[in-house]
PDB file of C-alpha atoms in Angstrom:
ATOM      1  CA  UNK A   1     124.182  81.068 121.637  1.00  0.00           C
ATOM      2  CA  UNK A   2     125.535  77.854 122.991  1.00  0.00           C
ATOM      3  CA  UNK A   3     128.766  77.826 124.908  1.00  0.00           C
ATOM      4  CA  UNK A   4     131.743  77.396 122.602  1.00  0.00           C
ATOM      5  CA  UNK A   5     129.867  78.696 119.549  1.00  0.00           C
ATOM      6  CA  UNK A   6     131.245  82.229 119.813  1.00  0.00           C
ATOM      7  CA  UNK A   7     133.915  82.938 117.195  1.00  0.00           C
ATOM      8  CA  UNK A   8     136.823  85.169 117.957  1.00  0.00           C
ATOM      9  CA  UNK A   9     136.514  88.569 116.312  1.00  0.00           C
ATOM     10  CA  UNK A  10     140.105  89.623 116.970  1.00  0.00           C
ATOM     11  CA  UNK A  11     143.360  88.044 118.118  1.00  0.00           C
ATOM     12  CA  UNK A  12     146.862  89.399 118.719  1.00  0.00           C
ATOM     13  CA  UNK A  13     150.037  87.317 118.637  1.00  0.00           C
ATOM     14  CA  UNK A  14     153.630  88.378 119.055  1.00  0.00           C
ATOM     15  CA  UNK A  15     156.860  86.885 117.823  1.00  0.00           C
ATOM     16  CA  UNK A  16     160.478  87.991 117.958  1.00  0.00           C
ATOM     17  CA  UNK A  17     162.953  88.678 115.186  1.00  0.00           C
ATOM     18  CA  UNK A  18     166.701  88.478 115.801  1.00  0.00           C
ATOM     19  CA  UNK A  19     168.952  90.479 113.508  1.00  0.00           C
ATOM     20  CA  UNK A  20     172.686  90.139 113.051  1.00  0.00           C
ATOM     21  CA  UNK A  21     173.374  93.327 111.096  1.00  0.00           C
ATOM     22  CA  UNK A  22     172.866  97.028 111.701  1.00  0.00           C
ATOM     23  CA  UNK A  23     170.563  97.425 108.711  1.00  0.00           C
ATOM     24  CA  UNK A  24     168.718  94.485 107.214  1.00  0.00           C
ATOM     25  CA  UNK A  25     165.318  93.423 105.918  1.00  0.00           C
ATOM     26  CA  UNK A  26     164.050  90.096 107.283  1.00  0.00           C
ATOM     27  CA  UNK A  27     161.125  88.480 105.513  1.00  0.00           C
ATOM     28  CA  UNK A  28     158.416  87.605 108.045  1.00  0.00           C
ATOM     29  CA  UNK A  29     155.591  86.611 105.699  1.00  0.00           C
ATOM     30  CA  UNK A  30     155.499  83.029 107.014  1.00  0.00           C
ATOM     31  CA  UNK A  31     155.269  84.129 110.671  1.00  0.00           C
ATOM     32  CA  UNK A  32     152.522  86.634 109.892  1.00  0.00           C
ATOM     33  CA  UNK A  33     150.568  84.012 107.929  1.00  0.00           C
ATOM     34  CA  UNK A  34     150.931  81.596 110.865  1.00  0.00           C
ATOM     35  CA  UNK A  35     149.288  84.202 113.105  1.00  0.00           C
ATOM     36  CA  UNK A  36     146.454  84.605 110.589  1.00  0.00           C
ATOM     37  CA  UNK A  37     145.951  80.837 110.469  1.00  0.00           C
ATOM     38  CA  UNK A  38     145.992  80.563 114.273  1.00  0.00           C
ATOM     39  CA  UNK A  39     143.339  83.280 114.520  1.00  0.00           C
ATOM     40  CA  UNK A  40     140.814  81.253 112.560  1.00  0.00           C
ATOM     41  CA  UNK A  41     139.733  84.410 110.721  1.00  0.00           C
ATOM     42  CA  UNK A  42     138.653  83.683 107.145  1.00  0.00           C
ATOM     43  CA  UNK A  43     137.797  87.217 106.009  1.00  0.00           C
ATOM     44  CA  UNK A  44     139.133  90.353 107.653  1.00  0.00           C
ATOM     45  CA  UNK A  45     142.296  92.348 108.138  1.00  0.00           C
ATOM     46  CA  UNK A  46     145.743  91.662 109.516  1.00  0.00           C
ATOM     47  CA  UNK A  47     147.590  94.503 111.212  1.00  0.00           C
ATOM     48  CA  UNK A  48     151.353  94.087 111.658  1.00  0.00           C
ATOM     49  CA  UNK A  49     152.981  96.458 114.150  1.00  0.00           C
ATOM     50  CA  UNK A  50     156.571  96.939 115.287  1.00  0.00           C
ATOM     51  CA  UNK A  51     156.789  98.569 118.769  1.00  0.00           C
ATOM     52  CA  UNK A  52     160.243 100.058 118.221  1.00  0.00           C
ATOM     53  CA  UNK A  53     161.540 103.496 117.268  1.00  0.00           C
ATOM     54  CA  UNK A  54     164.470 102.295 115.132  1.00  0.00           C
ATOM     55  CA  UNK A  55     162.755  99.467 113.253  1.00  0.00           C
ATOM     56  CA  UNK A  56     159.880  99.257 110.795  1.00  0.00           C
ATOM     57  CA  UNK A  57     157.722  96.940 108.709  1.00  0.00           C
ATOM     58  CA  UNK A  58     156.917  97.060 105.000  1.00  0.00           C
ATOM     59  CA  UNK A  59     155.259  95.096 102.229  1.00  0.00           C
ATOM     60  CA  UNK A  60     157.386  94.825  99.113  1.00  0.00           C
ATOM     61  CA  UNK A  61     158.817  92.435  96.539  1.00  0.00           C
ATOM     62  CA  UNK A  62     160.154  89.168  97.891  1.00  0.00           C
ATOM     63  CA  UNK A  63     160.986  87.421  94.608  1.00  0.00           C
ATOM     64  CA  UNK A  64     164.220  89.347  94.000  1.00  0.00           C
ATOM     65  CA  UNK A  65     166.568  89.740  97.007  1.00  0.00           C
ATOM     66  CA  UNK A  66     168.112  92.776  95.333  1.00  0.00           C
ATOM     67  CA  UNK A  67     164.948  94.823  95.981  1.00  0.00           C
ATOM     68  CA  UNK A  68     165.375  95.005  99.790  1.00  0.00           C
ATOM     69  CA  UNK A  69     169.082  95.721  99.264  1.00  0.00           C
ATOM     70  CA  UNK A  70     168.227  98.527  96.838  1.00  0.00           C
ATOM     71  CA  UNK A  71     165.758 100.008  99.320  1.00  0.00           C
ATOM     72  CA  UNK A  72     168.346  99.889 102.111  1.00  0.00           C
ATOM     73  CA  UNK A  73     170.938 101.433  99.801  1.00  0.00           C
ATOM     74  CA  UNK A  74     168.668 104.320  98.884  1.00  0.00           C
ATOM     75  CA  UNK A  75     167.662 104.894 102.519  1.00  0.00           C
ATOM     76  CA  UNK A  76     171.369 104.989 103.410  1.00  0.00           C
ATOM     77  CA  UNK A  77     171.945 107.574 100.665  1.00  0.00           C
ATOM     78  CA  UNK A  78     168.979 109.692 101.751  1.00  0.00           C
ATOM     79  CA  UNK A  79     169.699 109.351 105.476  1.00  0.00           C
ATOM     80  CA  UNK A  80     173.399 108.564 106.094  1.00  0.00           C
ATOM     81  CA  UNK A  81     174.497 107.062 109.412  1.00  0.00           C
ATOM     82  CA  UNK A  82     176.747 109.983 110.408  1.00  0.00           C
ATOM     83  CA  UNK A  83     175.455 113.356 109.278  1.00  0.00           C
ATOM     84  CA  UNK A  84     175.865 115.670 112.235  1.00  0.00           C
ATOM     85  CA  UNK A  85     172.617 114.716 113.950  1.00  0.00           C
ATOM     86  CA  UNK A  86     171.995 116.093 117.452  1.00  0.00           C
ATOM     87  CA  UNK A  87     170.643 112.833 118.928  1.00  0.00           C
ATOM     88  CA  UNK A  88     173.300 111.813 121.444  1.00  0.00           C
ATOM     89  CA  UNK A  89     172.902 108.019 121.062  1.00  0.00           C
ATOM     90  CA  UNK A  90     174.301 108.067 117.526  1.00  0.00           C
ATOM     91  CA  UNK A  91     171.362 106.319 115.906  1.00  0.00           C
ATOM     92  CA  UNK A  92     169.331 109.288 114.664  1.00  0.00           C
ATOM     93  CA  UNK A  93     169.468 107.880 111.137  1.00  0.00           C
ATOM     94  CA  UNK A  94     167.695 104.730 112.349  1.00  0.00           C
ATOM     95  CA  UNK A  95     164.906 106.814 113.907  1.00  0.00           C
ATOM     96  CA  UNK A  96     164.470 108.769 110.661  1.00  0.00           C
ATOM     97  CA  UNK A  97     164.440 105.605 108.501  1.00  0.00           C
ATOM     98  CA  UNK A  98     161.851 103.978 110.769  1.00  0.00           C
ATOM     99  CA  UNK A  99     159.705 107.094 110.457  1.00  0.00           C
ATOM    100  CA  UNK A 100     159.993 107.087 106.660  1.00  0.00           C
ATOM    101  CA  UNK A 101     159.156 103.386 106.272  1.00  0.00           C
ATOM    102  CA  UNK A 102     156.574 103.182 109.062  1.00  0.00           C
ATOM    103  CA  UNK A 103     155.923 100.909 112.022  1.00  0.00           C
ATOM    104  CA  UNK A 104     152.786  99.173 110.740  1.00  0.00           C
ATOM    105  CA  UNK A 105     151.094  97.579 107.745  1.00  0.00           C
ATOM    106  CA  UNK A 106     147.499  96.472 107.250  1.00  0.00           C
ATOM    107  CA  UNK A 107     146.892  93.539 104.905  1.00  0.00           C
ATOM    108  CA  UNK A 108     143.508  92.102 103.869  1.00  0.00           C
ATOM    109  CA  UNK A 109     142.753  88.489 104.810  1.00  0.00           C
ATOM    110  CA  UNK A 110     140.768  86.423 102.311  1.00  0.00           C
ATOM    111  CA  UNK A 111     140.051  82.731 102.592  1.00  0.00           C
ATOM    112  CA  UNK A 112     142.200  82.588 105.729  1.00  0.00           C
ATOM    113  CA  UNK A 113     145.259  83.796 103.800  1.00  0.00           C
ATOM    114  CA  UNK A 114     147.093  87.106 103.567  1.00  0.00           C
ATOM    115  CA  UNK A 115     145.791  88.778 100.409  1.00  0.00           C
ATOM    116  CA  UNK A 116     149.238  89.746  99.171  1.00  0.00           C
ATOM    117  CA  UNK A 117     150.068  90.318  95.529  1.00  0.00           C
ATOM    118  CA  UNK A 118     151.981  87.671  93.589  1.00  0.00           C
ATOM    119  CA  UNK A 119     155.420  89.116  94.318  1.00  0.00           C
ATOM    120  CA  UNK A 120     154.721  90.702  97.713  1.00  0.00           C
ATOM    121  CA  UNK A 121     156.118  89.710 101.083  1.00  0.00           C
ATOM    122  CA  UNK A 122     156.116  91.217 104.569  1.00  0.00           C
ATOM    123  CA  UNK A 123     159.481  92.465 105.808  1.00  0.00           C
ATOM    124  CA  UNK A 124     160.761  93.469 109.223  1.00  0.00           C
ATOM    125  CA  UNK A 125     163.184  96.376 108.702  1.00  0.00           C
ATOM    126  CA  UNK A 126     166.081  96.685 111.143  1.00  0.00           C
ATOM    127  CA  UNK A 127     167.870 100.025 111.178  1.00  0.00           C
ATOM    128  CA  UNK A 128     169.807  99.826 114.475  1.00  0.00           C
ATOM    129  CA  UNK A 129     170.902  96.234 114.949  1.00  0.00           C
ATOM    130  CA  UNK A 130     171.893  93.718 115.748  1.00  0.00           C
ATOM    131  CA  UNK A 131     169.001  93.271 118.156  1.00  0.00           C
ATOM    132  CA  UNK A 132     166.117  91.035 119.182  1.00  0.00           C
ATOM    133  CA  UNK A 133     162.848  92.761 118.327  1.00  0.00           C
ATOM    134  CA  UNK A 134     159.138  92.104 118.739  1.00  0.00           C
ATOM    135  CA  UNK A 135     156.439  92.076 116.079  1.00  0.00           C
ATOM    136  CA  UNK A 136     152.737  92.187 116.984  1.00  0.00           C
ATOM    137  CA  UNK A 137     150.145  90.760 114.608  1.00  0.00           C
ATOM    138  CA  UNK A 138     146.465  91.521 115.178  1.00  0.00           C
ATOM    139  CA  UNK A 139     143.928  89.709 113.025  1.00  0.00           C
ATOM    140  CA  UNK A 140     140.351  90.997 113.001  1.00  0.00           C
ATOM    141  CA  UNK A 141     137.297  89.471 111.337  1.00  0.00           C
TER     142      UNK A 141
END
């Protein structure tokens, strides 16, 4: 092969998300798509990973802002902030919520675009803010 003709098979980019509330969903679909575009991958997979123990990432409805609020409300009901946890830092609920939601998502890439459903978006989930967090996006052909 000639020099310069090798195509990248995988690329990882990182970006930060700043939150201003203790618990909030922040839509990051645009930032994730920008990483896919920058990778030059037309067909493959996009892996979104949050390297934190009190934050998560999810794919869910982005058309109605009540959906993320409903999810947060139910998580708060299932895992209240103060419930006699033993974790000394006082954020055990955030660790549990991050475990329930998960720290990664894998999304197909087709035609250089995230292959999300019509109503879907990618959300960073903050459970122990406000903070500045990192999101890693790996795109593989």
